[in-house]
Amino acid sequence: MIVERKPLNLAERFYLPALGNGFRVTWKHFRKTLFHGRTAADETSGGYYPEVPWKVEPGYRGAPYLVRDQSGDTKCVSCQLCEFVCPPKAIRITPPGPGGPPADRANAEKMPREFEINMLRCIFCGLCQEVCPEEAIFLQKDYSLTGLTREEMVYNKERLLALGGHHTGIQKWKQKADEARAQESFPVPG
Amino acid sequence: MESILFLIFAAFALGCGLMTVANPFSRSPVASALFLVLTMVWLAGLFVLLHAYFIAAVQILVYAGAVMVLFLFVIMLLDLREEELRTWNRFGVAAGVFSVVALLGVTALTILRSVPAAGAAPQLEGSTHALGAMLFRQYLLPFEGVSIVLLVAMIGVILLSKRESK
Amino acid sequence: MDWQFLAFSLVKIIAAFAVVMTMVAYSVLVERKVSAFIQDRLGPNRTQPFFAKYIPGLGPLLTRWGVFQPIADGLKAFLKEDFTPAHVRKVYFWLAPAIAMVPSLLTVAVIPFGSMMGAQKMVIADLDVGILYTFGIVSLGVYGIVLAGYAANSKYPFLGGIRSTAQMISYEISMGLSVIPIFLLVGSLNLGDVVQHQTGGWFAWHIFRQPLGFFIFLIAAFAETNRLPFDLPEADQELVGGYHTEYSSIKFALFFMAEYAAMIAVSGMMVTLFFGGWTLPFLGLDQPAATLGMGLLHILVFLGKVCCFLLLIIWVRWMLPRFRYDQLMDLGWRRFIPLALLNIVVTAGVLALLASK
Amino acid sequence: MTIGLAHYLLVSAALFGLGLLGVILRRNLLVIYMGLELMLNAANLALVAFSRFNNNLHGQVMVFFIITVAAAEVSVGLALIVALFRRRQSTHVEDLTSLKF
């Protein structure tokens, strides 16, 4: 694509309109904030963070947690796809091994003995959620993960499951099928 | 006071000058350039002691501020490595040092034996005004000549640094 | 060399240093506040020492204005880990921040920041070649940046160093040429005489006699202090911070402070050269002070004017986008130098005509 | 001790000697060039001292000219060095021996 550049007129060659516009825009915002006390934070979520919790919009990619299914069983089947796909190698799964404990639900061969996510490494890209065939791991809305030590920031299976909670609404493949359907009619006609 | 300052400035100027040409710690041209800058600054101090304020300021402005920055710029641009320690050509070095020392000795002897100049009691104030008047009246022709030298140098540099176009 | 002179000089140096450093700290705060307001934010409004909340009314107010923020910033700069990367050239790496800081502080020495206090002239060094001294010192300012770029021994700082060398040398020329008409008018290089020449009515200020000169000086000042729209040596988006990419802790803080000190120095120069220094053309404020109170008032007037310019420089940073490098060079060499030369010729011609009448 | 003309001249001579030493001993063209600058500066010092102790400004005028010419000379010289470096990838005098036989 070739951008046509219009020849500048005399005033534009002296940067005068640019100066004027620049001052007008900055002054507008400056005045608004200083004299009327209106800030972008007020307008979007009603205030500043620690006092006013931040409103998390749908589609936000927060911390990835493991979820349980409607009957309270672990959904993860230790296929290790997420471990494989994780770009910063934040996920580490210990499979049960040949003589390990059996899965605690039907329709599953095995489940992870240990499932760790290092939240210091995680980049919240969402590839694990996308790749998971069992829809066992979801990026949720947590955005402030804090801890005092590095060890503390490695979340183990119990913690991830506890934080993930029960997702009764999530049915296997249902959401992906919906998405695919939505794609077909994507630019909404009309 | 003035003699103490003279001693300090002279010692530092000579020390930095020595570090410029024969730095025992580093052969990098950057170190040389920086010590040369320091030499210039100390020399400017000596000029101030001689009441040549204008020359002192110009010394800092032109030498330290422009010429040496140009040097640094070129050194950085060429990304020079440190000078390797060479196998000393003993005869060459000895001859060089000898000639320098001989020259210095002759000069020093001449200076020490000379009769003090006529106005050994200095009164002159290096006023910028008088200097300007002199430049533009008595020395007008050389002044214009120097400006032409600058112009020629400018054109020459542009020609030299232009890449050959095919 | 009498001891009284030395003692008064020392007092003046310490006072000027203290004032400049305080102004540096608080201009950082102003910059943060102004930028925040322009970007619909509030800026620093939380930092407070433990006792601030017990002062009724004033404490929370000061906290909201961020008055304690510079202190916290300074503490943070000192306490952070001072990291020296393995690949740097160590001597230059440690030298560069100090060298960057010195010239801007030295420039302040010749600026007359007030008229008289008692029998003392309110200028640290009343030099006859004041302006030449200033330009000499300002031209040394480039060393800090060049050395930082060279010492870091990695590509972004290096590019920043190269850029800043070319930029500062180029704009020094137009800066120097732009003030020559002033000295044609005044007939002296002493900055005290320049201020004295601007007394008597608003239109005695050189801004009204040399608007073109002021304009060029202002733009060149932006370029010399590496402020937007000419902050190519730093250029966060292109050079990830340029010459101070590899620096941390107090060394980084020194570069940061050097930039603001340079802003203050250059504002002081502009006020002295074009805006009448410590004078105000009413209430008899343009005559050297006879009383201590008047002397203090003159210093306040000078500081007030400097603050106006600081605000201008800060504001412009958020107003204009960065120039491209070739545009910068084009502006410096092909626009400003001819314009400044023309300004000199016209001024000299007019002065010669007036003198011949 | 009062400082007279002779002291300044001695310092100047010593600086000149240092510059000459640099020109003779060093083999990097840039450093040799710095040695030349040092010699020019030594001459400047002598001239300013003469000017001061003879109570006239001719010496300072001469220094002014020297500084100007030095600036021109440095710009041309550095341009030459850069041009040379582009061809030879070196600024060492030993590498520039095409005219030697």
Short mmCIF file of C-alpha atoms in Angstrom, two decimals, chain D residues 10-57:
data_model
loop_
_atom_site.label_atom_id
_atom_site.label_comp_id
_atom_site.label_asym_id
_atom_site.label_seq_id
_atom_site.Cartn_x
_atom_site.Cartn_y
_atom_site.Cartn_z
CA LEU D 10 58.82 25.49 30.40
CA VAL D 11 55.37 23.97 30.80
CA SER D 12 54.68 24.72 27.18
CA ALA D 13 57.94 23.09 26.08
CA ALA D 14 57.22 20.02 28.18
CA LEU D 15 53.76 19.70 26.69
CA PHE D 16 55.23 20.08 23.23
CA GLY D 17 57.71 17.33 24.02
CA LEU D 18 54.89 15.07 25.22
CA GLY D 19 52.99 15.68 22.01
CA LEU D 20 56.06 14.88 19.96
CA LEU D 21 56.61 11.75 22.01
CA GLY D 22 53.07 10.70 21.23
CA VAL D 23 53.59 11.24 17.55
CA ILE D 24 56.77 9.20 17.59
CA LEU D 25 55.75 6.38 19.92
CA ARG D 26 52.12 5.69 19.21
CA ARG D 27 51.01 3.89 16.11
CA ASN D 28 47.31 4.53 16.06
CA LEU D 29 46.66 7.36 13.61
CA LEU D 30 44.04 8.87 15.90
CA VAL D 31 46.38 8.96 18.86
CA ILE D 32 49.12 10.44 16.69
CA TYR D 33 46.63 13.08 15.78
CA MET D 34 45.97 13.75 19.44
CA GLY D 35 49.71 14.19 19.89
CA LEU D 36 49.58 16.87 17.19
CA GLU D 37 46.75 18.58 19.04
CA LEU D 38 48.83 18.53 22.19
CA MET D 39 51.67 20.25 20.36
CA LEU D 40 49.32 22.91 19.01
CA ASN D 41 48.05 23.48 22.53
CA ALA D 42 51.58 23.84 23.83
CA ALA D 43 52.16 26.53 21.24
CA ASN D 44 48.94 28.23 22.34
CA LEU D 45 50.10 28.30 25.92
CA ALA D 46 53.42 29.86 24.94
CA LEU D 47 51.68 32.49 22.81
CA VAL D 48 49.22 33.44 25.52
CA ALA D 49 52.04 33.69 28.01
CA PHE D 50 54.02 35.95 25.64
CA SER D 51 50.91 38.04 25.14
CA ARG D 52 50.45 38.47 28.86
CA PHE D 53 54.02 39.26 29.70
CA ASN D 54 54.55 41.61 26.75
CA ASN D 55 51.39 43.57 27.50
CA ASN D 56 49.79 43.26 24.10
CA LEU D 57 47.08 41.13 22.55
#
